[in-house]
Structure formats: structure tokens, C-alpha cells
mmCIF file of C-alpha atoms in Angstrom:
data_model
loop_
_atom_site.group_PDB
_atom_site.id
_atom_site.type_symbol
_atom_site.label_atom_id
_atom_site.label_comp_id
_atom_site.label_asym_id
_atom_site.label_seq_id
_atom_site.Cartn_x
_atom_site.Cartn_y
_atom_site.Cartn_z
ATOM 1 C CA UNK A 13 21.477 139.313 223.810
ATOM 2 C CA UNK A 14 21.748 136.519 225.633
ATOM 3 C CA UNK A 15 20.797 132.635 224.403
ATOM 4 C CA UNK A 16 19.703 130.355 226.168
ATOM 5 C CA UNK A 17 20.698 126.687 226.387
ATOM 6 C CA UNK A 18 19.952 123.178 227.900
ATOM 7 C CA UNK A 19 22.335 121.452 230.480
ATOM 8 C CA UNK A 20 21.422 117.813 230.580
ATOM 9 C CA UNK A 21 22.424 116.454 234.376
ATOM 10 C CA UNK A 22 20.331 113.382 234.793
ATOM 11 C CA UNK A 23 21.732 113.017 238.603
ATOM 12 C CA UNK A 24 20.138 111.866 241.687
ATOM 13 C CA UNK A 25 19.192 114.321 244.042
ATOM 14 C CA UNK A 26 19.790 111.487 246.950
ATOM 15 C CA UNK A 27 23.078 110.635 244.896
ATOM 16 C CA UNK A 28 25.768 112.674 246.783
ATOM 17 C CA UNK A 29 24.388 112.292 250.442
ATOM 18 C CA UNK A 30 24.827 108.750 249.988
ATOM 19 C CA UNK A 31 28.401 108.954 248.763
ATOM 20 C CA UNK A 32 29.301 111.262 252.012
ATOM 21 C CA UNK A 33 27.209 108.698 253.827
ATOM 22 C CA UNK A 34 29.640 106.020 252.697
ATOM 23 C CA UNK A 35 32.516 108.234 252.985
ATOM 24 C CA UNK A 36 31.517 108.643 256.814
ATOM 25 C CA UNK A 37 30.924 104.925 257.280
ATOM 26 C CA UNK A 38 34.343 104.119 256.082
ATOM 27 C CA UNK A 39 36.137 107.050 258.248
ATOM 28 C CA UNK A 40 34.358 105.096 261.602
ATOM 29 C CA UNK A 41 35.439 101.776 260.589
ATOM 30 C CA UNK A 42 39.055 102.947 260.726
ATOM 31 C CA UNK A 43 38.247 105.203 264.653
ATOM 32 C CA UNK A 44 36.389 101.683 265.278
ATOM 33 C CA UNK A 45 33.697 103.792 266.331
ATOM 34 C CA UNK A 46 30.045 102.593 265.781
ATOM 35 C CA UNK A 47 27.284 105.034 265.437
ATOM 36 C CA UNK A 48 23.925 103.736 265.404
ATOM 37 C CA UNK A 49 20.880 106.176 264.242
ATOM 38 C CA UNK A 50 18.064 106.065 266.509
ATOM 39 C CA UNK A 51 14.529 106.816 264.065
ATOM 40 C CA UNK A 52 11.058 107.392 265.320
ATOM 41 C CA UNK A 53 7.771 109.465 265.331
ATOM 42 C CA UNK A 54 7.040 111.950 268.594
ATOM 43 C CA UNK A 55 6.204 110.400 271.681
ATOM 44 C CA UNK A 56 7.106 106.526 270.606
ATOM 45 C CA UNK A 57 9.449 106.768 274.137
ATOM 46 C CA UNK A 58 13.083 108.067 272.496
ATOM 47 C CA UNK A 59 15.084 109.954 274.838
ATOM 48 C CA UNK A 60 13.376 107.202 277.700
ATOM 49 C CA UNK A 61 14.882 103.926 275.728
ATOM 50 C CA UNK A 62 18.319 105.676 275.080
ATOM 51 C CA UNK A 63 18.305 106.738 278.740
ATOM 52 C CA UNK A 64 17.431 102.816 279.800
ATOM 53 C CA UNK A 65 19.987 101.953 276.520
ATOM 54 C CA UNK A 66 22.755 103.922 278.289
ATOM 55 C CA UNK A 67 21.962 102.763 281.778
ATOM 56 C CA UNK A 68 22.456 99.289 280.599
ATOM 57 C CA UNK A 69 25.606 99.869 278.354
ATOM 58 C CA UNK A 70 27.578 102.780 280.179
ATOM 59 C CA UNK A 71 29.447 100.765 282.204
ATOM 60 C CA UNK A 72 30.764 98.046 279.398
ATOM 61 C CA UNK A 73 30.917 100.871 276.513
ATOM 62 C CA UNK A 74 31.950 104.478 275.926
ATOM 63 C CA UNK A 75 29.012 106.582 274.773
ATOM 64 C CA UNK A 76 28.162 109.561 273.216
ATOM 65 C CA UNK A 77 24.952 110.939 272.155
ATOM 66 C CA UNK A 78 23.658 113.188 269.709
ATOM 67 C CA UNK A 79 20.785 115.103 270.069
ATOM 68 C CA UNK A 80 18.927 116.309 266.855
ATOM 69 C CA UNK A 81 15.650 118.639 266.831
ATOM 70 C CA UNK A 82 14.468 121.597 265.185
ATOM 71 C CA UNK A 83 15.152 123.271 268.327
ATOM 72 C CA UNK A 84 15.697 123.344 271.939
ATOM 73 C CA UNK A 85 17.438 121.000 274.495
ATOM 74 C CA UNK A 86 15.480 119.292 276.405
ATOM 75 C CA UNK A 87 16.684 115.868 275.427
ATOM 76 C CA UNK A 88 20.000 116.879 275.661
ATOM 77 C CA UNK A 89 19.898 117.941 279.093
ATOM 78 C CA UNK A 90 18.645 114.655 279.786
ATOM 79 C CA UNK A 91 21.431 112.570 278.812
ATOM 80 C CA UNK A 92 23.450 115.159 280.077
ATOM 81 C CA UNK A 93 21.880 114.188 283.677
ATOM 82 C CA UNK A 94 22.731 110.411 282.769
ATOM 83 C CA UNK A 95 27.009 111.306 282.896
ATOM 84 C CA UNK A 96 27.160 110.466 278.714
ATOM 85 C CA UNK A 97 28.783 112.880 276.494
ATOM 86 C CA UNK A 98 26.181 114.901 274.954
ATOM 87 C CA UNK A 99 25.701 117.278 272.181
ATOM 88 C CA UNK A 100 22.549 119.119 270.520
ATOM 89 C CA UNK A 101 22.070 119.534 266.877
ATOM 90 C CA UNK A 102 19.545 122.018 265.527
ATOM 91 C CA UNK A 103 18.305 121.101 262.205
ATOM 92 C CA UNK A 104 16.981 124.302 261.707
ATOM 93 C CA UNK A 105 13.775 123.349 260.411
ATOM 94 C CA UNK A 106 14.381 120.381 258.643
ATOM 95 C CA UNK A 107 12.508 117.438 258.720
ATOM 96 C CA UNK A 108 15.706 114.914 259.137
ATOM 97 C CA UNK A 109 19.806 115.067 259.374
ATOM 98 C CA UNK A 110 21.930 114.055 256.274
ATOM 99 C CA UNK A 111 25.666 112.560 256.475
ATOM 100 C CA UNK A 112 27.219 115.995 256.161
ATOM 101 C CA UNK A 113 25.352 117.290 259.441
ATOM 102 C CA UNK A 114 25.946 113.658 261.403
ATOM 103 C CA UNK A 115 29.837 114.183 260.453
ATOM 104 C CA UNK A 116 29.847 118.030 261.954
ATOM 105 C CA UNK A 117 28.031 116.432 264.507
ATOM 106 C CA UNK A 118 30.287 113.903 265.455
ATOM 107 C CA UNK A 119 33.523 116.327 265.030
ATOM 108 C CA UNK A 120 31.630 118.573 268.072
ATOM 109 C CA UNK A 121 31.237 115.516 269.982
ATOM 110 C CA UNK A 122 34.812 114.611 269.456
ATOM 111 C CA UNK A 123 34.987 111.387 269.810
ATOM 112 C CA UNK A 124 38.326 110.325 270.113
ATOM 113 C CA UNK A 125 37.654 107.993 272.873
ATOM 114 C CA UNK A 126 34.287 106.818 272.003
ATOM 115 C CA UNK A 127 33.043 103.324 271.417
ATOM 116 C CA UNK A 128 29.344 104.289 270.498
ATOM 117 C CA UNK A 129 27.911 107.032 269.173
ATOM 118 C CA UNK A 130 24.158 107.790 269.094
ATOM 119 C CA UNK A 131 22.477 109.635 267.203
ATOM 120 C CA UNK A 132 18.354 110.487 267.821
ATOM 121 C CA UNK A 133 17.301 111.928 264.993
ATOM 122 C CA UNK A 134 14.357 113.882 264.360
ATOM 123 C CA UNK A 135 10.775 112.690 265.545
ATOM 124 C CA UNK A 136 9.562 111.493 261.982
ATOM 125 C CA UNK A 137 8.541 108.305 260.112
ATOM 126 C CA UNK A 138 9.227 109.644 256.903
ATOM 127 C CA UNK A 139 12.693 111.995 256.093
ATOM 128 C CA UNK A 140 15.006 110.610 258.257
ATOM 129 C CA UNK A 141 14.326 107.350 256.208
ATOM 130 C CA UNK A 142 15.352 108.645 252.971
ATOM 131 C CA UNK A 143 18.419 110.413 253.905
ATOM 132 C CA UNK A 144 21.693 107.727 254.657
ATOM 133 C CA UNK A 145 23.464 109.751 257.962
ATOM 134 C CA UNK A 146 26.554 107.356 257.550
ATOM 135 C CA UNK A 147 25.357 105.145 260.037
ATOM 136 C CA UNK A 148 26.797 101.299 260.974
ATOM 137 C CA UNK A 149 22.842 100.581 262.013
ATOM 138 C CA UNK A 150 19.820 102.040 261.737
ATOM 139 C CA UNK A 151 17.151 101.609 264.710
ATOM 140 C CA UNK A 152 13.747 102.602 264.917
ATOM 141 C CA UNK A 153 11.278 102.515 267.873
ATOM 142 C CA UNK A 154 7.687 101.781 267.410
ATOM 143 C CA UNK A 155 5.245 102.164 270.659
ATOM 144 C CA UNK A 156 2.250 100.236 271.138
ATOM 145 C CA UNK A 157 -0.021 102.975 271.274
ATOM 146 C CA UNK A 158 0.666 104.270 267.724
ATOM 147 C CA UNK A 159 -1.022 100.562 265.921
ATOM 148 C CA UNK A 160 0.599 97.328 264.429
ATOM 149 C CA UNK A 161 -0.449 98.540 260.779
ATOM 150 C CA UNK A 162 2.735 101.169 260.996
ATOM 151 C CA UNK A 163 4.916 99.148 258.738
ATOM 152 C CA UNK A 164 2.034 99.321 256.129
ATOM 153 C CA UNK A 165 1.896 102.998 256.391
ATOM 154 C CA UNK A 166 5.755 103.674 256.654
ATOM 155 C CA UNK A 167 7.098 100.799 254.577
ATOM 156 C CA UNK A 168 10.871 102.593 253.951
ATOM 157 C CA UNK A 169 11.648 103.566 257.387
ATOM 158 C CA UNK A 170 10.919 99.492 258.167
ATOM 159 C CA UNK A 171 12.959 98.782 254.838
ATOM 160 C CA UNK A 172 16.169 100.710 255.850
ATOM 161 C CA UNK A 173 16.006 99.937 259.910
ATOM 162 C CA UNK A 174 17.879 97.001 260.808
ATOM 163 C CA UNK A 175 16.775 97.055 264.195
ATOM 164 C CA UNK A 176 12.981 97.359 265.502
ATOM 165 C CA UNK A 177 12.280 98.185 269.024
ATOM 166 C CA UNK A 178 8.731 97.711 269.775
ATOM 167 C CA UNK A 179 8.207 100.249 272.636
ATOM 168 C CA UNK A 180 5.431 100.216 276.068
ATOM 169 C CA UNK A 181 4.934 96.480 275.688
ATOM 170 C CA UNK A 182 2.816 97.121 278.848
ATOM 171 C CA UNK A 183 0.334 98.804 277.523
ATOM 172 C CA UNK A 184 -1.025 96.111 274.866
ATOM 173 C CA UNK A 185 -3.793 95.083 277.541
ATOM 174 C CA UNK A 186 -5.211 98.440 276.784
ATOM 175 C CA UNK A 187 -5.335 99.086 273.010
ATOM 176 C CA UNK A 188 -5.782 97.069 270.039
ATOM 177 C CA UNK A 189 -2.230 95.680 269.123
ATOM 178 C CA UNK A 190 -1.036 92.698 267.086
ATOM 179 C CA UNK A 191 2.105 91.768 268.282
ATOM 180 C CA UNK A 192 2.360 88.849 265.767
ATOM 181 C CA UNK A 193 0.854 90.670 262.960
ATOM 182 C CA UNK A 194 2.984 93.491 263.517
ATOM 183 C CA UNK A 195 6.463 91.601 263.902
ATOM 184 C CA UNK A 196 4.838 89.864 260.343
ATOM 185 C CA UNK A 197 4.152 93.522 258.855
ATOM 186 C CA UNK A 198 7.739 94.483 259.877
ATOM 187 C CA UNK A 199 9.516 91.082 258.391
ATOM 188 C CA UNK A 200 7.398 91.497 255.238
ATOM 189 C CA UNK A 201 9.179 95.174 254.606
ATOM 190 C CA UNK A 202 12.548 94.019 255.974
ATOM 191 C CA UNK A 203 12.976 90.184 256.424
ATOM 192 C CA UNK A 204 16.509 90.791 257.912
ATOM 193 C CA UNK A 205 15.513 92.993 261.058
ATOM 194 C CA UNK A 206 15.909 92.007 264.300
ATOM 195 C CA UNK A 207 12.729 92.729 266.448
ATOM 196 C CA UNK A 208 12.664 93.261 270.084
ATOM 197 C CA UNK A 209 9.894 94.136 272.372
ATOM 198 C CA UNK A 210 10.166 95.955 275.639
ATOM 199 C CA UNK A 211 9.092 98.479 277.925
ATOM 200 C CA UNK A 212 11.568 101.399 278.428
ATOM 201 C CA UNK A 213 9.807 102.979 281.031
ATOM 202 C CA UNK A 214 9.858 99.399 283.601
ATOM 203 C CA UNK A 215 12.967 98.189 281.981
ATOM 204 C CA UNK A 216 11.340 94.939 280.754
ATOM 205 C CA UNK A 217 12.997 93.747 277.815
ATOM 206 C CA UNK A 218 15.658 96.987 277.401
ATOM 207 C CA UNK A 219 18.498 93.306 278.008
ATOM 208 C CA UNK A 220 18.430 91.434 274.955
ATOM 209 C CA UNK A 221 18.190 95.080 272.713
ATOM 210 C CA UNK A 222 20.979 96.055 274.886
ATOM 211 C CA UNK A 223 23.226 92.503 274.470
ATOM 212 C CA UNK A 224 22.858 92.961 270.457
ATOM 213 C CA UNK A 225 24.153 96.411 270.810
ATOM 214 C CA UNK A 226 27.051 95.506 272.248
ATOM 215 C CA UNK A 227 27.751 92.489 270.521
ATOM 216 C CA UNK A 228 26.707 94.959 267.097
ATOM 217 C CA UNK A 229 29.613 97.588 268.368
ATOM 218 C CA UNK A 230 32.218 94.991 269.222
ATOM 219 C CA UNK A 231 32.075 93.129 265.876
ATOM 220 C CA UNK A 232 32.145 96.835 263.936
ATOM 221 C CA UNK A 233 35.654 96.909 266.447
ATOM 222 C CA UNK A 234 37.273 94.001 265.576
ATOM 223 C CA UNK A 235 36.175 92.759 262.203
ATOM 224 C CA UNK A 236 38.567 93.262 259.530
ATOM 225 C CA UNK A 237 37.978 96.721 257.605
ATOM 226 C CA UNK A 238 34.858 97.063 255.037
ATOM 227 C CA UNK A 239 36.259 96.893 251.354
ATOM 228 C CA UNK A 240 33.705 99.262 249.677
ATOM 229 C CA UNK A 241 33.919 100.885 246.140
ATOM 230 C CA UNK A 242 32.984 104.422 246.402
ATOM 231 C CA UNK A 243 32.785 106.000 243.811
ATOM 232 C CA UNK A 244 34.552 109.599 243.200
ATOM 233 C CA UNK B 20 7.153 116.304 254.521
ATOM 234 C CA UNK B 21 10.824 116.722 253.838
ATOM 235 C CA UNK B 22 10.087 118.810 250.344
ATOM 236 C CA UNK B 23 12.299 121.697 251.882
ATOM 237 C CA UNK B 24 15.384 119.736 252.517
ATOM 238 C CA UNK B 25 14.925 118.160 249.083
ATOM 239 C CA UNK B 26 14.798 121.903 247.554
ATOM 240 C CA UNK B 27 18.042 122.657 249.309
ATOM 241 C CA UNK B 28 19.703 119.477 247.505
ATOM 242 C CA UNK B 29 18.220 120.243 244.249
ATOM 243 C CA UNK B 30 19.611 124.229 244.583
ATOM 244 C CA UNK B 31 23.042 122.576 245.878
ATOM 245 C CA UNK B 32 23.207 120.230 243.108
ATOM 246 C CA UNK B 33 22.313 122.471 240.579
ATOM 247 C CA UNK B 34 24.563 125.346 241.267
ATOM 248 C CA UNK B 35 26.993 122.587 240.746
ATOM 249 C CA UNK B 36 26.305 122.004 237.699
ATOM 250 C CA UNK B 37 25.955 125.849 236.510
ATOM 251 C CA UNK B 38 29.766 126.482 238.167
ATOM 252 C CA UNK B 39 31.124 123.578 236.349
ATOM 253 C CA UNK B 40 29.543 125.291 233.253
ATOM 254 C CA UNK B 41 30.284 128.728 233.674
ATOM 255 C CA UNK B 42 26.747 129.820 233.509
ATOM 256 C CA UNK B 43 25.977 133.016 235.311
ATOM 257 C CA UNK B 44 21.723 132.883 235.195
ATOM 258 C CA UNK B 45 19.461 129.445 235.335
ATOM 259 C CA UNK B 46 15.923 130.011 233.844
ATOM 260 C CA UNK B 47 14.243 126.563 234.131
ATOM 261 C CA UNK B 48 14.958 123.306 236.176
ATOM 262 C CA UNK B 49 13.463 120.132 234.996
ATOM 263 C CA UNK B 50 12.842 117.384 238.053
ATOM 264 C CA UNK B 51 11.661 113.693 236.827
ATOM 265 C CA UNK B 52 10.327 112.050 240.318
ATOM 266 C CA UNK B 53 8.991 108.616 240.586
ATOM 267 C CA UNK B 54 5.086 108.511 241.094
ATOM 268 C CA UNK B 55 5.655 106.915 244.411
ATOM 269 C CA UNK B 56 8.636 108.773 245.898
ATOM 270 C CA UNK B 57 6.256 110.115 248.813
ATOM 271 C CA UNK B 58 6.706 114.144 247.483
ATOM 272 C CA UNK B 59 4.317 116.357 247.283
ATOM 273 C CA UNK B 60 4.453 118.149 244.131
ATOM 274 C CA UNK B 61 2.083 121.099 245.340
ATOM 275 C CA UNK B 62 4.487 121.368 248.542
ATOM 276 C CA UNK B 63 7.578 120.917 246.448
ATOM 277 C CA UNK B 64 6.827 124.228 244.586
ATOM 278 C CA UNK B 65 6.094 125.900 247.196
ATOM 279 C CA UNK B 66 9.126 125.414 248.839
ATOM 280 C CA UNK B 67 10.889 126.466 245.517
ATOM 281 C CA UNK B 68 9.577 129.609 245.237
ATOM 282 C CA UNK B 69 10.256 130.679 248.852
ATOM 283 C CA UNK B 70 14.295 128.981 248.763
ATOM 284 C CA UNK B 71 14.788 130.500 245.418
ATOM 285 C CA UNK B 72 14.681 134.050 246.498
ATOM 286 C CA UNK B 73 17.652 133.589 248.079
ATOM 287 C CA UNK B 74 19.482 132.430 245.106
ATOM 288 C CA UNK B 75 20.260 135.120 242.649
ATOM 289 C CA UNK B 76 21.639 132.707 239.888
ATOM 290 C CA UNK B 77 18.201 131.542 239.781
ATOM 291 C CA UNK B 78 15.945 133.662 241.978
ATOM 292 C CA UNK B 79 13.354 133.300 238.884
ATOM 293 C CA UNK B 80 13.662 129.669 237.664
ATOM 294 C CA UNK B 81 11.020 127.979 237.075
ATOM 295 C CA UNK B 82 10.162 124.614 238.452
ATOM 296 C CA UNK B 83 9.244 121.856 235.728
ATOM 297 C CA UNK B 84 8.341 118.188 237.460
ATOM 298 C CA UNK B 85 7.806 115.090 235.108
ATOM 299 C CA UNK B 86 6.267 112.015 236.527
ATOM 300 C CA UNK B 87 8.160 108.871 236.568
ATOM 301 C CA UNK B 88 4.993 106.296 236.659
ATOM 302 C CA UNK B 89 5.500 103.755 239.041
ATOM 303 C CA UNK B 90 6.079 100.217 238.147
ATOM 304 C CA UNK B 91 6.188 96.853 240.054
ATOM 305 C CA UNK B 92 7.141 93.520 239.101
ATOM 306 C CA UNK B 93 6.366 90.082 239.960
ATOM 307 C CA UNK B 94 9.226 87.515 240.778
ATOM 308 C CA UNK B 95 6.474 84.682 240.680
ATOM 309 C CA UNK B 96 5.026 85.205 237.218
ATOM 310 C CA UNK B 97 7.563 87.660 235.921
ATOM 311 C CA UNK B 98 4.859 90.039 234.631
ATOM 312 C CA UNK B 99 5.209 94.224 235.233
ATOM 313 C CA UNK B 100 2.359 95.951 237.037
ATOM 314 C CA UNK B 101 1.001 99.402 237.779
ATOM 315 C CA UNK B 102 2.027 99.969 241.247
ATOM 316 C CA UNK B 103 -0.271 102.813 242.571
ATOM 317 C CA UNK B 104 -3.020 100.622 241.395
ATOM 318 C CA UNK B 105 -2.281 97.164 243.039
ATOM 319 C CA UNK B 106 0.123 97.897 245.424
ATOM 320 C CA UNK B 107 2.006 95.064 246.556
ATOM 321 C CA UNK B 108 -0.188 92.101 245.363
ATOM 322 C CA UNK B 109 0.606 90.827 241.874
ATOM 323 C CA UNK B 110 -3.054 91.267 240.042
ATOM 324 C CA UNK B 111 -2.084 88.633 237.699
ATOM 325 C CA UNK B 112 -1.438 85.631 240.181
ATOM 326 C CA UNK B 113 -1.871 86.774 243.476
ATOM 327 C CA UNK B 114 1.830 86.834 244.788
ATOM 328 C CA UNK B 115 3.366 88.946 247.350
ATOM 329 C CA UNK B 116 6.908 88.347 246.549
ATOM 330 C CA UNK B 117 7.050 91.578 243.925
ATOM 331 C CA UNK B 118 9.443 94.108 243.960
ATOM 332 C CA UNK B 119 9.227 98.102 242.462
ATOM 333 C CA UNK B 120 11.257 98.688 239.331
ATOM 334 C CA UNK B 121 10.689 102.126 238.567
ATOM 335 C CA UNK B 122 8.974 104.783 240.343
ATOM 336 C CA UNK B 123 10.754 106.091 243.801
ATOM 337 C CA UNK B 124 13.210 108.411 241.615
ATOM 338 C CA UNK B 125 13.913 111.927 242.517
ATOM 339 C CA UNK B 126 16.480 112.857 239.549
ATOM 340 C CA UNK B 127 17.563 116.567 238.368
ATOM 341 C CA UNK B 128 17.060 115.806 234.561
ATOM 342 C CA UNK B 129 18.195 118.921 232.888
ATOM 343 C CA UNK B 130 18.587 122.672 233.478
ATOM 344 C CA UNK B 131 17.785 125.816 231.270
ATOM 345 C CA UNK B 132 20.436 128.443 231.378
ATOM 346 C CA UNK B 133 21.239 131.723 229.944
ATOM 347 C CA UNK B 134 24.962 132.351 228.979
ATOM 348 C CA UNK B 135 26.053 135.719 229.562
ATOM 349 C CA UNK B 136 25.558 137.957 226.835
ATOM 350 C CA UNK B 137 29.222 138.179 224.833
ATOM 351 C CA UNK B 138 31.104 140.853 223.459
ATOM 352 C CA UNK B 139 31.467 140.176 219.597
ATOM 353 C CA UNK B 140 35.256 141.111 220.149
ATOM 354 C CA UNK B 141 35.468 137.932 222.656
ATOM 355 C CA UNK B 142 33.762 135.467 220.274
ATOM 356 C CA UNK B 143 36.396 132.980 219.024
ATOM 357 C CA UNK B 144 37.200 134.358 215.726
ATOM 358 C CA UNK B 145 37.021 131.407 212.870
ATOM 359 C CA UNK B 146 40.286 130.347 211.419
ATOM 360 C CA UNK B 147 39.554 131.588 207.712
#
């Protein structure tokens, strides 16, 4: 016969990504390598601002990209047209990437002589927000056409991105959006993010996003290392 | 949206736990998630069902989910609040500046296991 029995484990499900998350963090500190993780929903204009992103940064920075979807390679090919280190990740169906996938992700890139690494995650307001990929920053892009009442709909992926790019600027004369509602929306969520508006596909405003990258990866490269408690 | 990835974690975790303990079968799994932790129960179990087939420590466990209710507190009159009904306005004085306490969880609270049915010879035999 067999008995049966009750294993208390009270543990967080979230509790051991974040611990490789930090684990990962700590490991780029010392390759002073910064990865930044690029968040937001299909068709905001991703693969178009990194391409503009790189354009503006490839000749001051080393980059690397990494490429996540549920499948294919389109975006991959891409920024393999734009001379950057590239690699594709297939989630395999899932909704986001986690810290252990961004680390076997990195390893492929190898990125040895790397100053930024990018990583576009998958096309979704809502996993990639909950899962820590062991990022330095987290971005997110938010177009025009998709409304200024996102941060009330998405309020964690505003919570956790330090960094909001408000995407095809040029189209406000055509739809109804907010600009100064929605920069209010997104400080209300996250009063420490830095906003910037711009329009990847002309190139107006990509600049400034692009100057607080750099100056972002620089500081990661010479500040003196993170002391963090992580716990075993 | 990402109740599939979450199952994955949960099996992960609690295979863990069952190899630390030297269990060979897992009957039940007990989840407590916070009211407002954006899963979606009916989704959840789905997903469960279909990943557990795949797991033959616990191809038959069932899936138990208890409900964190979701809490919020005001830092301006320093009164607690049901969240899913007010949101982020403080009903009592009108204040934005509130914060959730309780409610976003997603916690693995306890697991139901068999223990492999023992040989008398192996028990332990009692010092008389």
C-alpha cells in the first residue's frame, strides 16, 4: 500500500528566474557588457527602431542582437542586412524569454567583444513583463496608433520598463493620441522612466534615445561593480 | 497569456521538490495565486492537463488553485482596500498615491505525494 503525504513548499513560482536573472546581471557587469531588453506588442515598429538604434550606435558601440519569436527569421535576417552580429531564438511557443534562455542566448552570440547586447523579445504586453531576462535595462516601444490609455491597460510592463519609446510620432495628426496624457499615464505606473518620442521610420527623434543608450552602456562599463546579495 | 510557461515553472519547481524528497508519484499540487496576478485560472488548467502527460511522476495530479484576494493600501490615510473593486483610487479619501499589498502572488503552496509502497523488511526496525 502506499500512503500518501503532504509536502509543504510555499515557494514562488517567479522565485528562481529572478535569482538566475540576477546571477546573469552580475556575470555582465564583470564582461562590462550591457544588454538591454527591447519589449513590445506586434507591429509597435521593433525590428524598424533597432535597425534606426543600430544605425545610430554602430559606429561608437559594438552590437549584437538577439532575435526572439516563436518562429522564423525574418527579423533576424534584417539585422543581419544591417552588418550587426545576429542570432535567432525560438521560444518554441512561449509567450516570453526567461534569464536561462537570454544566457544560452547570449553564449550563441558569443560575445566576447561586445559592448551591447540586444535583445527583442517576443511581441507581447503582458509575459515578457513578468519574467526578469537578466537585463541592465528594460525598454519598451509604444506606437501611436495602438492609444495613450496603454499604460492603464498594461500597468507592469510600464512598471518594470525603464525606458519608453513612444513610436510613429508622425502619425498623431491622424488618430486620437494624448501625448501629455500618455507620458502622465506612463509616469503614474513608473515615475522613474525616461520617455522619448520619435519616429523610427523618418528618423525624427531616434538621437536623444540613442545618446541615453550610450551614455546607459558606458556608465554599466566603467562604474565600479554592483554589490548585490543573492541569495543561494 | 503566458499560463503555459507558468505550467512549465510550476512542473520544474515541483519535481524539485519531489527529488529532494525522494518521492516517486505526486497526486495533488496546491497553487495560491493573487486575485490580480493577470492568470487565467480556466487557461491555467488547461495547460496542466495537456503538460502533465508528459510527466510520469505526475501525469495524473490534480490541479488545486486558492485565491489570494487582492488588497491595496493607502499611503494618504493608511486604510487597506479591496483592490479589484476600487482599483487604484483610495475609496476612503480619494488618493492616488496607494500601493498593492497582497494579491499579484503566484506561489506553489504544497504538494500531495505518494511514497512508494515499502517492503516491511526495509522499515526501520524500532530499537526495543
Amino acid at each position: 500500500m502506499s500512503k500518501v503525504r503532504v509536502l509543504e513548499v510555499k515557494q514562488s513560482v517567479f522565485a528562481e528566474n529572478d535569482r538566475h536573472a540576477e546571477a546573469l546581471r552580475s556575470e555582465l557587469k564583470q564582461k562590462k557588457l550591457f544588454l538591454l531588453n527591447l519589449m513590445s506588442s506586434p507591429g509597435s515598429g521593433k525590428t524598424t527602431t533597432l535597425s534606426r538604434t543600430i544605425e545610430a550606435l554602430r559606429d561608437r558601440l559594438r552590437i549584437g542582437v538577439m532575435e526572439a519569436d516563436i518562429d522564423s527569421d525574418v527579423d533576424a535576417q534584417t539585422m543581419a542586412a544591417l552588418g550587426v552580429k545576429t542570432i535567432q531564438l525560438h521560444t518554441g511557443g512561449m509567450c516570453h524569454l526567461d534569464a536561462d534562455m537570454t544566457a544560452q542566448g547570449l553564449e550563441g552570440l558569443e560575445t566576447g567583444d561586445l559592448d551591447l547586447a540586444i535583445l527583442e523579445n517576443v511581441g507581447n504586453l503582458v509575459c515578457p513583463a513578468e519574467f526578469d531576462t537578466g537585463a541592465v535595462k528594460n525598454a519598451m516601444i509604444l506606437s501611436v496608433p495602438e492609444g495613450d490609455d496603454k499604460p492603464l491597460k498594461y500597468p507592469l510592463m510600464f512598471q518594470v520598463s525603464d525606458v519608453v519609446l513612444i513610436n510613429k510620432i508622425d502619425l498623431i495628426p491622424y488618430v486620437d493620441f494624448d501625448m501629455d496624457a500618455c507620458q502622465k499615464r506612463i509616469l503614474e505606473r513608473n515615475p522613474r522612466a525616461q520617455i522619448f518620442p520619435l519616429c523610427a521610420r523618418t528618423g525624427e527623434g531616434v538621437g536623444p534615445w540613442a545618446a541615453w543608450l550610450e551614455e546607459q552602456v558606458r556608465s554599466w562599463q566603467t562604474s565600479p561593480a554592483l554589490v548585490r546579495n543573492i541569495e543561494p | 497569456m503566458h499560463e503555459l510557461g507558468v505550467v512549465f515553472y510550476v512542473i520544474r519547481d515541483v519535481k524539485a521538490v519531489a527529488e529532494a524528497n525522494h518521492v516517486s508519484r505526486i497526486t495533488r499540487v496546491t497553487l495560491e495565486i493573487g486575485e490580480v496576478s493577470g492568470v487565467v485560472h480556466e487557461l491555467l488548467e488547461d495547460c496542466w492537463k495537456w503538460a502533465i502527460k508528459k510527466e510520469p511522476l505526475m501525469d495524473e495530479a490534480q490541479l488545486e488553485i486558492e485565491t489570494i484576494p487582492a488588497v491595496t493600501f493607502c499611503e494618504d490615510c493608511k486604510q487597506e482596500y479591496e483592490t479589484v473593486r476600487y482599483a487604484k483610487i483610495c475609496p476612503y479619501c480619494g488618493s492616488e498615491n496607494t500601493f498593492l499589498v497582497r494579491g499579484d502572488e503566484f506561489l506553489i503552496k504544497e504538494i500531495e505525494v505518494e511514497d512508494p509502497s515499502e517492503d516491511p523488511l526495509e522499515e526501520p526496525e524500532e530499537e526495543p
